[in-house]
Short mmCIF file of C-alpha atoms in Angstrom, two decimals:
data_model
loop_
_atom_site.label_atom_id
_atom_site.label_comp_id
_atom_site.label_asym_id
_atom_site.label_seq_id
_atom_site.Cartn_x
_atom_site.Cartn_y
_atom_site.Cartn_z
CA MET A 720 -49.92 -4.87 51.80
CA SER A 721 -46.75 -3.65 50.13
CA LYS A 722 -46.68 -1.83 46.81
CA TYR A 723 -44.80 -4.76 45.25
CA LYS A 724 -47.45 -7.28 46.31
CA LYS A 725 -50.14 -5.06 44.82
CA ILE A 726 -48.19 -4.83 41.57
CA LEU A 727 -47.68 -8.61 41.54
CA ILE A 728 -51.41 -9.26 42.07
CA PHE A 729 -52.32 -7.06 39.13
CA VAL A 730 -49.57 -8.41 36.87
CA VAL A 731 -50.69 -11.98 37.56
CA THR A 732 -54.33 -10.97 37.00
CA CYS A 733 -53.55 -9.30 33.67
CA ILE A 734 -51.43 -12.21 32.46
CA ALA A 735 -54.24 -14.60 33.45
CA VAL A 736 -56.74 -12.56 31.42
CA GLY A 737 -54.31 -12.61 28.51
CA TYR A 738 -53.86 -16.36 28.84
CA LEU A 739 -57.62 -16.94 28.86
CA SER A 740 -58.02 -14.65 25.85
CA GLY A 741 -55.28 -16.62 24.13
CA MET A 742 -57.19 -19.84 24.70
CA VAL A 743 -60.14 -18.35 22.78
CA THR A 744 -57.91 -17.27 19.90
CA ARG A 745 -55.70 -20.36 19.63
CA SER A 746 -57.87 -22.57 17.43
CA ALA A 747 -59.23 -19.70 15.32
CA VAL A 748 -55.70 -18.48 14.55
CA ILE A 749 -55.01 -21.89 13.00
CA THR A 750 -58.36 -22.56 11.32
CA TRP A 751 -60.39 -19.41 10.64
CA PHE A 752 -57.95 -16.47 10.67
CA PRO A 753 -55.75 -17.78 7.79
CA THR A 754 -58.83 -17.84 5.54
CA LEU A 755 -59.35 -14.07 5.88
CA VAL A 756 -58.02 -11.46 3.49
CA LYS A 757 -55.66 -9.26 5.51
CA PRO A 758 -54.08 -5.87 4.77
CA SER A 759 -50.43 -5.65 3.78
CA PHE A 760 -49.52 -4.23 7.20
CA ASN A 761 -50.86 -7.25 9.11
CA PRO A 762 -48.00 -8.42 11.36
CA PRO A 763 -46.94 -12.07 11.40
CA SER A 764 -48.85 -14.12 13.98
CA TRP A 765 -45.78 -14.67 16.18
CA VAL A 766 -45.64 -10.91 16.97
CA PHE A 767 -48.87 -10.86 18.95
CA ALA A 768 -47.94 -13.08 21.91
CA PRO A 769 -44.80 -11.18 22.98
CA VAL A 770 -46.40 -7.77 22.40
CA TRP A 771 -49.50 -8.65 24.42
CA SER A 772 -47.42 -10.27 27.15
CA MET A 773 -45.42 -7.07 27.58
CA LEU A 774 -48.57 -4.93 27.49
CA TYR A 775 -50.29 -7.08 30.15
CA ILE A 776 -47.22 -6.79 32.38
CA MET A 777 -47.13 -3.01 31.92
CA MET A 778 -50.89 -2.77 32.63
CA GLY A 779 -50.45 -4.78 35.81
CA ILE A 780 -47.56 -2.64 37.00
CA ALA A 781 -49.57 0.52 36.29
CA ALA A 782 -52.63 -0.76 38.17
CA GLY A 783 -50.47 -1.86 41.12
CA LEU A 784 -48.85 1.58 41.30
CA VAL A 785 -52.27 3.20 41.34
CA TRP A 786 -53.59 0.76 43.95
CA SER A 787 -50.62 1.59 46.17
CA ARG A 788 -51.94 5.18 46.39
CA ILE A 789 -55.29 4.08 47.90
CA ASP A 790 -54.45 5.49 51.35
CA PHE A 791 -53.78 8.94 49.91
CA GLN A 792 -56.38 9.31 47.13
CA ARG A 793 -59.06 6.75 47.99
CA GLU A 794 -61.87 7.95 45.71
CA ALA A 795 -59.66 8.72 42.71
CA VAL A 796 -57.94 5.33 43.02
CA ARG A 797 -61.23 3.46 43.29
CA LYS A 798 -62.61 5.20 40.22
CA ALA A 799 -59.39 4.65 38.24
CA LEU A 800 -59.31 0.95 39.15
CA LEU A 801 -62.96 0.59 38.16
CA PHE A 802 -62.09 1.94 34.70
CA PHE A 803 -59.10 -0.41 34.65
CA VAL A 804 -61.29 -3.44 35.36
CA ILE A 805 -63.82 -2.39 32.73
CA GLN A 806 -61.15 -1.99 30.06
CA LEU A 807 -59.61 -5.34 31.03
CA VAL A 808 -63.00 -7.06 30.62
CA LEU A 809 -63.47 -5.31 27.26
CA ASN A 810 -59.97 -6.42 26.29
CA ALA A 811 -60.90 -10.07 26.90
CA LEU A 812 -64.28 -9.62 25.22
CA TRP A 813 -62.66 -8.47 21.99
CA SER A 814 -60.93 -11.84 21.57
CA LEU A 815 -64.21 -13.63 22.10
CA LEU A 816 -66.02 -11.46 19.54
CA PHE A 817 -63.31 -11.50 16.88
CA PHE A 818 -61.82 -14.98 17.19
CA GLY A 819 -64.49 -16.86 19.15
CA LEU A 820 -67.55 -15.63 17.23
CA HIS A 821 -65.63 -14.85 14.00
CA ASN A 822 -67.30 -11.44 13.93
CA PRO A 823 -64.89 -8.66 12.89
CA LEU A 824 -67.67 -6.04 12.68
CA LEU A 825 -68.90 -6.59 16.23
CA ALA A 826 -65.28 -6.72 17.39
CA LEU A 827 -64.64 -3.40 15.61
CA ILE A 828 -67.50 -1.71 17.42
CA GLU A 829 -66.28 -3.15 20.71
CA ILE A 830 -62.62 -2.18 20.18
CA VAL A 831 -63.67 1.46 19.77
CA LEU A 832 -65.31 1.26 23.20
CA LEU A 833 -62.20 -0.50 24.51
CA TRP A 834 -59.96 2.29 23.18
CA LEU A 835 -62.11 4.93 24.88
CA MET A 836 -61.92 3.04 28.19
CA ILE A 837 -58.15 2.62 27.84
CA TYR A 838 -57.79 6.34 27.19
CA GLU A 839 -59.93 7.21 30.21
CA THR A 840 -57.93 4.78 32.36
CA TYR A 841 -54.70 6.37 31.09
CA VAL A 842 -55.97 9.85 32.06
CA LYS A 843 -57.11 8.73 35.50
CA PHE A 844 -53.93 6.75 36.17
CA GLY A 845 -51.75 9.68 35.08
CA LYS A 846 -53.41 11.97 37.61
CA ILE A 847 -52.63 9.53 40.42
CA ASP A 848 -49.18 8.30 39.37
CA LYS A 849 -47.32 9.68 36.34
CA ILE A 850 -45.43 6.44 35.72
CA ALA A 851 -48.69 4.46 35.76
CA GLY A 852 -50.04 6.81 33.10
CA TYR A 853 -46.90 6.48 30.98
CA LEU A 854 -47.12 2.68 31.19
CA PHE A 855 -50.49 2.88 29.41
CA ILE A 856 -49.16 4.78 26.37
CA PRO A 857 -47.82 1.70 24.48
CA TYR A 858 -51.16 -0.03 25.14
CA LEU A 859 -53.02 2.94 23.65
CA PHE A 860 -50.78 2.89 20.58
CA TRP A 861 -51.11 -0.88 20.11
CA VAL A 862 -54.90 -0.83 20.43
CA SER A 863 -55.00 2.12 18.00
CA PHE A 864 -53.08 -0.05 15.52
CA ALA A 865 -55.31 -3.04 16.34
CA THR A 866 -58.39 -0.91 15.64
CA VAL A 867 -57.12 0.01 12.18
CA LEU A 868 -56.17 -3.62 11.57
CA ASN A 869 -59.58 -4.85 12.76
CA ALA A 870 -61.35 -2.28 10.53
CA SER A 871 -59.22 -3.28 7.55
CA ILE A 872 -59.91 -6.98 8.05
CA TRP A 873 -63.62 -6.31 8.35
CA TRP A 874 -63.60 -4.13 5.22
CA LEU A 875 -61.62 -6.63 3.14
CA ASN A 876 -63.85 -9.54 4.17
CA ARG A 877 -67.31 -7.96 4.27
#
């Protein structure tokens, strides 16, 4: 399979996960989320969809680049992609915990685990393909911001 097909498979997979996560958040963003006290640095709701769309595309490209190295670094690629899948599952789980269950504290605990898995994926990807590693940097920054935002929302609404 070509490198571009591998990239496309992962981009489509990541966007699908994002879409499913969005389905969980959609009603809560309209009904529950507006009732919460939010910090002054909370972005407007319209910011999240384009940012996450771009991040899912970048994640998919990164994973496809790593997958394309399977014939040269089989074990490292397998391990890196395992971390990728785990962080992607944790990514989707956060939406369920925060928006689906309306539980900012549980989501905060989970997002810390998510950040650690993203960081580990970034390190592993960077050792296999530098560009794949670089593509994870905006995701790390955004989830760092999201962690602070999540913590602030929990604190303000406890």
